[in-house]
Amino acid sequence: MTNKELIKQNLENYFGYTSFRNGQEEAVLAALEGRHTLVMLPTGTGKSICYQLTGYCLNGLVVIVSPLLSLMQDQVEQLKLNGEKRVAAINSLMDVQEKEWVLKHLSQYKFIFLSPEMLHQEYVMAYLTKVPIGLFVIDEAHCISQWGLDFRPDYLDLGLVRTQLNFPLTMALTATATKRVREEILASLYIDDKNTKEIVYSVDRSNIAFSTIICDRDKNQHLMNQIEKLKKPGIIYFSSKKTADEIAELIRSKTTIVAESYHSDIESEDKIKIQQQFVHDEIDIICATSAFGMGINKSNIRFVIHYHLPGSPEAYLQEVGRCGRDGKPSLALLLYEKGDSMIQFRLQEDTLPTVEMLEYGYKKGVTPEGSCSPSQKQLLENYLKSNLSIEIAKQQIKSRIVYKQQQLYYMIDYAETSSCKRRFLLHYFEEKLESKPDSCCSNCNLEIADYYGESDLKQKISSQNEKNWEETLNALFLIGK
């Protein structure tokens, strides 16, 4: 049996699909030929199948490095729903005894999900080096690059981890990465260019239309006007947890729409409950920070609204890519007001260590107590562990600040441009718009009214009510008895 026949057969056996989406077959075949792969496919187009199917076709353990607990848990649950019992996630949610048991029985597993922090634990690495690894997977690989969305310092050591694991076959996955970021991913992982295949598809999703509404101190009015009419379910993204809570409360008090807020201050149990209710069409709208969305397996999200300006085109496309995964028409709406960029500038300041923090850290060998945000602390600790001089550290931070500002300015230009918004976004990723969809953007005669309609939740309740009336009538008149 050829590799092509094998993967087609396994695709149906393990996942119930009879055909591949763009890029999937190409990625799996390259890996089965023994080539490392960097896979860039649009959000919501089935990147997880690339490594899962490859894993089923290879001997050995599949190790998946994932940046978010919610993402890990969702992938584990999806595999279990597909009947795969040989799967576990080793992370901070596990108690010591559970971790110990899984690590001692690694040979009995097929898929092991790990946070990058876990790979810093010597005892975890000791167990991993004892088992044959068929495939080493880095999910959300843009986190490796200091130029990428959601840069994670703990991802920087993955090249060293690959070395310790004797350079296993590797697959790096991302949805949004510029050419510069892709180059840095491969370099950071110590991946041999000659034995690597890049599978890169357009970030464009033709079923998502782009629209911007220019506001003038009337953002809430515009928001309420749109959400009452737009077909639901949907997500509204905020840069502020407080505003997310306030708007969720406003929606509940002024409409019959079922809305909940979601961010890092929400208790873990409540987060899981909200996620499940949203997935099962029991909630119309989620008012969320960027903490929501990764790993949420929901195909019928009809709109994504940004109440605040996102910090970069990468972040914007990641978040709007959570709507329309069923291929049906969906809307990405940005509510923009002059001065919206200030909140992002403040967030950027809280993300990177200042010159004073660097100087204190390098002089004392520790991070300054109480004055660092978690992100600043993590970056500073990473610099202190590295062999980089303070001069290089300062230069890198300076370059990072300039780059993040450029990304934000691009988003300001996107909000204010009178040209085609889809073309404008694609240009950032060095892509050209090959064919313009009928519903393109608010600068190309888009009608937002085309996206108005009843929510899935209301249709569900209406359908249930009809069913209840049928049952009542049947009982009254003994129909079918």
GROMACS .gro file of N, CA, C and O in nm, residues 45-145:
model
  404
   45THR      N    1  -0.913   2.538   0.965
   45THR     CA    2  -0.912   2.450   0.848
   45THR      C    3  -0.852   2.313   0.877
   45THR      O    4  -0.810   2.242   0.787
   46GLY      N    5  -0.845   2.275   1.004
   46GLY     CA    6  -0.809   2.138   1.038
   46GLY      C    7  -0.661   2.107   1.045
   46GLY      O    8  -0.616   2.004   0.994
   47LYS      N    9  -0.585   2.195   1.113
   47LYS     CA   10  -0.440   2.170   1.126
   47LYS      C   11  -0.412   2.047   1.213
   47LYS      O   12  -0.316   1.975   1.191
   48SER      N   13  -0.499   2.022   1.313
   48SER     CA   14  -0.474   1.910   1.406
   48SER      C   15  -0.473   1.775   1.335
   48SER      O   16  -0.402   1.683   1.376
   49ILE      N   17  -0.551   1.764   1.228
   49ILE     CA   18  -0.552   1.637   1.153
   49ILE      C   19  -0.415   1.609   1.093
   49ILE      O   20  -0.375   1.492   1.080
   50CYS      N   21  -0.340   1.713   1.060
   50CYS     CA   22  -0.207   1.694   1.000
   50CYS      C   23  -0.117   1.610   1.090
   50CYS      O   24  -0.054   1.515   1.044
   51TYR      N   25  -0.112   1.644   1.219
   51TYR     CA   26  -0.022   1.567   1.307
   51TYR      C   27  -0.088   1.440   1.360
   51TYR      O   28  -0.021   1.339   1.382
   52GLN      N   29  -0.220   1.444   1.381
   52GLN     CA   30  -0.287   1.324   1.434
   52GLN      C   31  -0.283   1.210   1.333
   52GLN      O   32  -0.252   1.095   1.368
   53LEU      N   33  -0.314   1.240   1.208
   53LEU     CA   34  -0.312   1.137   1.104
   53LEU      C   35  -0.169   1.087   1.080
   53LEU      O   36  -0.147   0.966   1.064
   54THR      N   37  -0.072   1.179   1.080
   54THR     CA   38   0.069   1.139   1.066
   54THR      C   39   0.106   1.043   1.178
   54THR      O   40   0.171   0.940   1.156
   55GLY      N   41   0.063   1.077   1.300
   55GLY     CA   42   0.092   0.992   1.415
   55GLY      C   43   0.039   0.852   1.401
   55GLY      O   44   0.106   0.754   1.436
   56TYR      N   45  -0.083   0.840   1.348
   56TYR     CA   46  -0.144   0.707   1.331
   56TYR      C   47  -0.070   0.624   1.226
   56TYR      O   48  -0.078   0.501   1.227
   57CYS      N   49  -0.001   0.692   1.135
   57CYS     CA   50   0.071   0.620   1.028
   57CYS      C   51   0.215   0.587   1.066
   57CYS      O   52   0.284   0.517   0.991
   58LEU      N   53   0.261   0.638   1.180
   58LEU     CA   54   0.399   0.616   1.224
   58LEU      C   55   0.403   0.537   1.354
   58LEU      O   56   0.309   0.542   1.434
   59ASN      N   57   0.512   0.467   1.376
   59ASN     CA   58   0.535   0.404   1.505
   59ASN      C   59   0.588   0.508   1.603
   59ASN      O   60   0.646   0.609   1.562
   60GLY      N   61   0.569   0.482   1.732
   60GLY     CA   62   0.625   0.572   1.833
   60GLY      C   63   0.526   0.673   1.885
   60GLY      O   64   0.415   0.690   1.834
   61LEU      N   65   0.570   0.744   1.989
   61LEU     CA   66   0.488   0.843   2.058
   61LEU      C   67   0.481   0.974   1.979
   61LEU      O   68   0.578   1.015   1.917
   62VAL      N   69   0.364   1.038   1.983
   62VAL     CA   70   0.348   1.172   1.925
   62VAL      C   71   0.346   1.271   2.041
   62VAL      O   72   0.257   1.266   2.127
   63VAL      N   73   0.446   1.358   2.048
   63VAL     CA   74   0.455   1.459   2.154
   63VAL      C   75   0.412   1.593   2.096
   63VAL      O   76   0.470   1.640   1.997
   64ILE      N   77   0.309   1.654   2.157
   64ILE     CA   78   0.257   1.781   2.108
   64ILE      C   79   0.281   1.891   2.211
   64ILE      O   80   0.233   1.882   2.325
   65VAL      N   81   0.357   1.993   2.173
   65VAL     CA   82   0.381   2.107   2.261
   65VAL      C   83   0.276   2.213   2.229
   65VAL      O   84   0.261   2.255   2.114
   66SER      N   85   0.200   2.252   2.332
   66SER     CA   86   0.088   2.343   2.311
   66SER      C   87   0.093   2.455   2.415
   66SER      O   88   0.122   2.430   2.532
   67PRO      N   89   0.062   2.581   2.376
   67PRO     CA   90   0.082   2.693   2.469
   67PRO      C   91  -0.029   2.717   2.569
   67PRO      O   92  -0.008   2.783   2.669
   68LEU      N   93  -0.148   2.663   2.543
   68LEU     CA   94  -0.261   2.694   2.630
   68LEU      C   95  -0.327   2.569   2.687
   68LEU      O   96  -0.347   2.472   2.615
   69LEU      N   97  -0.361   2.575   2.815
   69LEU     CA   98  -0.427   2.461   2.880
   69LEU      C   99  -0.560   2.429   2.813
   69LEU      O  100  -0.593   2.313   2.790
   70SER      N  101  -0.637   2.533   2.779
   70SER     CA  102  -0.768   2.511   2.716
   70SER      C  103  -0.755   2.441   2.582
   70SER      O  104  -0.834   2.355   2.546
   71LEU      N  105  -0.649   2.481   2.508
   71LEU     CA  106  -0.624   2.420   2.377
   71LEU      C  107  -0.588   2.273   2.392
   71LEU      O  108  -0.638   2.187   2.320
   72MET      N  109  -0.503   2.243   2.490
   72MET     CA  110  -0.464   2.105   2.519
   72MET      C  111  -0.585   2.020   2.556
   72MET      O  112  -0.605   1.911   2.503
   73GLN      N  113  -0.663   2.071   2.651
   73GLN     CA  114  -0.778   1.995   2.701
   73GLN      C  115  -0.877   1.967   2.588
   73GLN      O  116  -0.933   1.858   2.579
   74ASP      N  117  -0.898   2.067   2.501
   74ASP     CA  118  -0.992   2.049   2.391
   74ASP      C  119  -0.944   1.940   2.295
   74ASP      O  120  -1.023   1.855   2.252
   75GLN      N  121  -0.814   1.942   2.263
   75GLN     CA  122  -0.760   1.841   2.170
   75GLN      C  123  -0.769   1.702   2.231
   75GLN      O  124  -0.801   1.605   2.161
   76VAL      N  125  -0.742   1.691   2.360
   76VAL     CA  126  -0.751   1.562   2.429
   76VAL      C  127  -0.895   1.510   2.424
   76VAL      O  128  -0.919   1.393   2.391
   77GLU      N  129  -0.991   1.600   2.454
   77GLU     CA  130  -1.132   1.560   2.453
   77GLU      C  131  -1.177   1.518   2.313
   77GLU      O  132  -1.252   1.422   2.297
   78GLN      N  133  -1.131   1.592   2.211
   78GLN     CA  134  -1.169   1.558   2.073
   78GLN      C  135  -1.117   1.420   2.034
   78GLN      O  136  -1.188   1.341   1.971
   79LEU      N  137  -0.992   1.391   2.070
   79LEU     CA  138  -0.936   1.260   2.041
   79LEU      C  139  -1.013   1.150   2.114
   79LEU      O  140  -1.040   1.043   2.057
   80LYS      N  141  -1.048   1.175   2.238
   80LYS     CA  142  -1.124   1.076   2.316
   80LYS      C  143  -1.262   1.052   2.255
   80LYS      O  144  -1.312   0.939   2.251
   81LEU      N  145  -1.325   1.161   2.207
   81LEU     CA  146  -1.456   1.148   2.142
   81LEU      C  147  -1.446   1.063   2.016
   81LEU      O  148  -1.542   0.996   1.977
   82ASN      N  149  -1.328   1.068   1.950
   82ASN     CA  150  -1.304   0.987   1.830
   82ASN      C  151  -1.267   0.843   1.865
   82ASN      O  152  -1.233   0.764   1.778
   83GLY      N  153  -1.268   0.812   1.996
   83GLY     CA  154  -1.240   0.675   2.038
   83GLY      C  155  -1.097   0.648   2.076
   83GLY      O  156  -1.060   0.533   2.104
   84GLU      N  157  -1.011   0.751   2.080
   84GLU     CA  158  -0.870   0.733   2.114
   84GLU      C  159  -0.851   0.743   2.266
   84GLU      O  160  -0.872   0.848   2.324
   85LYS      N  161  -0.812   0.632   2.327
   85LYS     CA  162  -0.793   0.630   2.473
   85LYS      C  163  -0.647   0.653   2.511
   85LYS      O  164  -0.617   0.683   2.627
   86ARG      N  165  -0.555   0.639   2.415
   86ARG     CA  166  -0.412   0.648   2.447
   86ARG      C  167  -0.364   0.793   2.437
   86ARG      O  168  -0.271   0.825   2.364
   87VAL      N  169  -0.430   0.880   2.510
   87VAL     CA  170  -0.399   1.023   2.502
   87VAL      C  171  -0.404   1.085   2.642
   87VAL      O  172  -0.487   1.050   2.724
   88ALA      N  173  -0.310   1.178   2.669
   88ALA     CA  174  -0.308   1.249   2.797
   88ALA      C  175  -0.240   1.385   2.779
   88ALA      O  176  -0.161   1.403   2.686
   89ALA      N  177  -0.275   1.477   2.868
   89ALA     CA  178  -0.210   1.608   2.870
   89ALA      C  179  -0.137   1.622   3.002
   89ALA      O  180  -0.197   1.610   3.110
   90ILE      N  181  -0.006   1.643   2.994
   90ILE     CA  182   0.075   1.662   3.116
   90ILE      C  183   0.092   1.812   3.137
   90ILE      O  184   0.164   1.879   3.062
   91ASN      N  185   0.023   1.864   3.237
   91ASN     CA  186   0.030   2.008   3.263
   91ASN      C  187   0.001   2.036   3.410
   91ASN      O  188  -0.011   1.944   3.490
   92SER      N  189  -0.012   2.162   3.444
   92SER     CA  190  -0.029   2.203   3.584
   92SER      C  191  -0.162   2.159   3.645
   92SER      O  192  -0.179   2.164   3.766
   93LEU      N  193  -0.259   2.116   3.562
   93LEU     CA  194  -0.387   2.071   3.615
   93LEU      C  195  -0.378   1.930   3.673
   93LEU      O  196  -0.466   1.887   3.746
   94MET      N  197  -0.271   1.857   3.640
   94MET     CA  198  -0.251   1.721   3.689
   94MET      C  199  -0.186   1.722   3.826
   94MET      O  200  -0.095   1.801   3.850
   95ASP      N  201  -0.228   1.632   3.914
   95ASP     CA  202  -0.157   1.624   4.041
   95ASP      C  203  -0.031   1.539   4.024
   95ASP      O  204  -0.012   1.474   3.921
   96VAL      N  205   0.055   1.539   4.123
   96VAL     CA  206   0.187   1.475   4.114
   96VAL      C  207   0.174   1.325   4.084
   96VAL      O  208   0.246   1.272   3.999
   97GLN      N  209   0.081   1.258   4.149
   97GLN     CA  210   0.064   1.113   4.130
   97GLN      C  211   0.022   1.081   3.987
   97GLN      O  212   0.073   0.986   3.926
   98GLU      N  213  -0.072   1.161   3.933
   98GLU     CA  214  -0.118   1.139   3.795
   98GLU      C  215  -0.002   1.156   3.696
   98GLU      O  216   0.017   1.074   3.606
   99LYS      N  217   0.074   1.265   3.714
   99LYS     CA  218   0.189   1.291   3.626
   99LYS      C  219   0.285   1.174   3.629
   99LYS      O  220   0.332   1.126   3.525
  100GLU      N  221   0.316   1.130   3.750
  100GLU     CA  222   0.411   1.021   3.769
  100GLU      C  223   0.364   0.894   3.697
  100GLU      O  224   0.442   0.828   3.630
  101TRP      N  225   0.235   0.864   3.710
  101TRP     CA  226   0.181   0.742   3.648
  101TRP      C  227   0.191   0.749   3.496
  101TRP      O  228   0.237   0.656   3.430
  102VAL      N  229   0.149   0.864   3.439
  102VAL     CA  230   0.153   0.879   3.293
  102VAL      C  231   0.297   0.870   3.242
  102VAL      O  232   0.324   0.801   3.144
  103LEU      N  233   0.389   0.939   3.309
  103LEU     CA  234   0.529   0.938   3.265
  103LEU      C  235   0.591   0.798   3.272
  103LEU      O  236   0.669   0.760   3.185
  104LYS      N  237   0.552   0.721   3.373
  104LYS     CA  238   0.606   0.586   3.386
  104LYS      C  239   0.547   0.490   3.283
  104LYS      O  240   0.603   0.383   3.258
  105HIS      N  241   0.433   0.528   3.224
  105HIS     CA  242   0.365   0.441   3.128
  105HIS      C  243   0.355   0.505   2.990
  105HIS      O  244   0.261   0.480   2.915
  106LEU      N  245   0.453   0.589   2.955
  106LEU     CA  246   0.450   0.659   2.826
  106LEU      C  247   0.436   0.564   2.707
  106LEU      O  248   0.374   0.598   2.606
  107SER      N  249   0.496   0.446   2.718
  107SER     CA  250   0.492   0.351   2.606
  107SER      C  251   0.350   0.302   2.576
  107SER      O  252   0.323   0.248   2.469
  108GLN      N  253   0.258   0.324   2.671
  108GLN     CA  254   0.120   0.281   2.650
  108GLN      C  255   0.035   0.390   2.581
  108GLN      O  256  -0.082   0.368   2.550
  109TYR      N  257   0.097   0.507   2.559
  109TYR     CA  258   0.024   0.619   2.498
  109TYR      C  259   0.065   0.641   2.353
  109TYR      O  260   0.175   0.604   2.311
  110LYS      N  261  -0.026   0.704   2.278
  110LYS     CA  262   0.004   0.743   2.140
  110LYS      C  263   0.026   0.894   2.129
  110LYS      O  264   0.113   0.940   2.058
  111PHE      N  265  -0.057   0.970   2.203
  111PHE     CA  266  -0.049   1.117   2.197
  111PHE      C  267  -0.028   1.174   2.338
  111PHE      O  268  -0.108   1.147   2.427
  112ILE      N  269   0.078   1.252   2.354
  112ILE     CA  270   0.104   1.320   2.482
  112ILE      C  271   0.115   1.470   2.455
  112ILE      O  272   0.198   1.515   2.377
  113PHE      N  273   0.027   1.546   2.520
  113PHE     CA  274   0.029   1.693   2.509
  113PHE      C  275   0.106   1.750   2.628
  113PHE      O  276   0.086   1.707   2.742
  114LEU      N  277   0.192   1.848   2.601
  114LEU     CA  278   0.273   1.909   2.705
  114LEU      C  279   0.277   2.060   2.688
  114LEU      O  280   0.279   2.111   2.576
  115SER      N  281   0.281   2.132   2.799
  115SER     CA  282   0.310   2.275   2.791
  115SER      C  283   0.462   2.289   2.781
  115SER      O  284   0.536   2.202   2.827
  116PRO      N  285   0.513   2.396   2.719
  116PRO     CA  286   0.658   2.412   2.709
  116PRO      C  287   0.728   2.415   2.845
  116PRO      O  288   0.840   2.369   2.859
  117GLU      N  289   0.656   2.465   2.947
  117GLU     CA  290   0.714   2.470   3.082
  117GLU      C  291   0.747   2.330   3.132
  117GLU      O  292   0.846   2.310   3.203
  118MET      N  293   0.665   2.232   3.097
  118MET     CA  294   0.686   2.094   3.141
  118MET      C  295   0.817   2.037   3.086
  118MET      O  296   0.881   1.953   3.150
  119LEU      N  297   0.855   2.084   2.968
  119LEU     CA  298   0.979   2.035   2.907
  119LEU      C  299   1.103   2.093   2.975
  119LEU      O  300   1.215   2.053   2.946
  120HIS      N  301   1.083   2.191   3.065
  120HIS     CA  302   1.194   2.244   3.144
  120HIS      C  303   1.222   2.156   3.267
  120HIS      O  304   1.323   2.173   3.334
  121GLN      N  305   1.129   2.065   3.295
  121GLN     CA  306   1.145   1.975   3.411
  121GLN      C  307   1.237   1.859   3.374
  121GLN      O  308   1.207   1.785   3.280
  122GLU      N  309   1.346   1.844   3.447
  122GLU     CA  310   1.445   1.741   3.413
  122GLU      C  311   1.385   1.601   3.418
  122GLU      O  312   1.414   1.516   3.333
  123TYR      N  313   1.297   1.575   3.517
  123TYR     CA  314   1.241   1.440   3.530
  123TYR      C  315   1.148   1.408   3.413
  123TYR      O  316   1.139   1.293   3.368
  124VAL      N  317   1.079   1.510   3.358
  124VAL     CA  318   0.992   1.488   3.241
  124VAL      C  319   1.078   1.452   3.120
  124VAL      O  320   1.049   1.355   3.048
  125MET      N  321   1.185   1.528   3.100
  125MET     CA  322   1.275   1.500   2.988
  125MET      C  323   1.340   1.362   3.003
  125MET      O  324   1.361   1.290   2.904
  126ALA      N  325   1.371   1.324   3.125
  126ALA     CA  326   1.434   1.193   3.150
  126ALA      C  327   1.344   1.080   3.101
  126ALA      O  328   1.390   0.983   3.039
  127TYR      N  329   1.215   1.092   3.128
  127TYR     CA  330   1.120   0.989   3.082
  127TYR      C  331   1.104   0.992   2.930
  127TYR      O  332   1.096   0.888   2.864
  128LEU      N  333   1.096   1.114   2.872
  128LEU     CA  334   1.076   1.126   2.728
  128LEU      C  335   1.193   1.068   2.647
  128LEU      O  336   1.173   1.013   2.539
  129THR      N  337   1.314   1.081   2.701
  129THR     CA  338   1.432   1.030   2.629
  129THR      C  339   1.436   0.877   2.627
  129THR      O  340   1.512   0.818   2.550
  130LYS      N  341   1.352   0.813   2.709
  130LYS     CA  342   1.354   0.665   2.716
  130LYS      C  343   1.258   0.599   2.618
  130LYS      O  344   1.259   0.477   2.603
  131VAL      N  345   1.170   0.679   2.555
  131VAL     CA  346   1.072   0.618   2.463
  131VAL      C  347   1.096   0.667   2.319
  131VAL      O  348   1.143   0.779   2.298
  132PRO      N  349   1.066   0.582   2.220
  132PRO     CA  350   1.082   0.626   2.081
  132PRO      C  351   0.975   0.730   2.045
  132PRO      O  352   0.856   0.705   2.065
  133ILE      N  353   1.019   0.845   1.996
  133ILE     CA  354   0.925   0.952   1.957
  133ILE      C  355   0.910   0.950   1.804
  133ILE      O  356   1.007   0.971   1.731
  134GLY      N  357   0.788   0.921   1.760
  134GLY     CA  358   0.762   0.916   1.616
  134GLY      C  359   0.749   1.053   1.555
  134GLY      O  360   0.790   1.077   1.441
  135LEU      N  361   0.689   1.148   1.632
  135LEU     CA  362   0.667   1.282   1.579
  135LEU      C  363   0.666   1.383   1.694
  135LEU      O  364   0.602   1.361   1.797
  136PHE      N  365   0.740   1.492   1.675
  136PHE     CA  366   0.746   1.602   1.772
  136PHE      C  367   0.673   1.720   1.710
  136PHE      O  368   0.710   1.769   1.603
  137VAL      N  369   0.565   1.764   1.774
  137VAL     CA  370   0.476   1.865   1.716
  137VAL      C  371   0.479   1.994   1.798
  137VAL      O  372   0.472   1.989   1.922
  138ILE      N  373   0.492   2.106   1.730
  138ILE     CA  374   0.481   2.235   1.798
  138ILE      C  375   0.357   2.305   1.745
  138ILE      O  376   0.353   2.346   1.628
  139ASP      N  377   0.253   2.313   1.828
  139ASP     CA  378   0.130   2.382   1.789
  139ASP      C  379   0.145   2.531   1.820
  139ASP      O  380   0.216   2.568   1.913
  140GLU      N  381   0.079   2.614   1.741
  140GLU     CA  382   0.092   2.760   1.754
  140GLU      C  383   0.240   2.800   1.750
  140GLU      O  384   0.291   2.872   1.838
  141ALA      N  385   0.309   2.753   1.647
  141ALA     CA  386   0.455   2.768   1.640
  141ALA      C  387   0.502   2.912   1.630
  141ALA      O  388   0.619   2.942   1.657
  142HIS      N  389   0.412   3.006   1.595
  142HIS     CA  390   0.453   3.147   1.589
  142HIS      C  391   0.496   3.199   1.726
  142HIS      O  392   0.564   3.300   1.735
  143CYS      N  393   0.457   3.127   1.833
  143CYS     CA  394   0.499   3.168   1.969
  143CYS      C  395   0.651   3.159   1.985
  143CYS      O  396   0.707   3.217   2.079
  144ILE      N  397   0.718   3.084   1.898
  144ILE     CA  398   0.864   3.070   1.905
  144ILE      C  399   0.933   3.200   1.868
  144ILE      O  400   1.036   3.237   1.926
  145SER      N  401   0.877   3.270   1.769
  145SER     CA  402   0.946   3.386   1.713
  145SER      C  403   0.920   3.512   1.794
  145SER      O  404   0.806   3.542   1.829
   0.00000   0.00000   0.00000
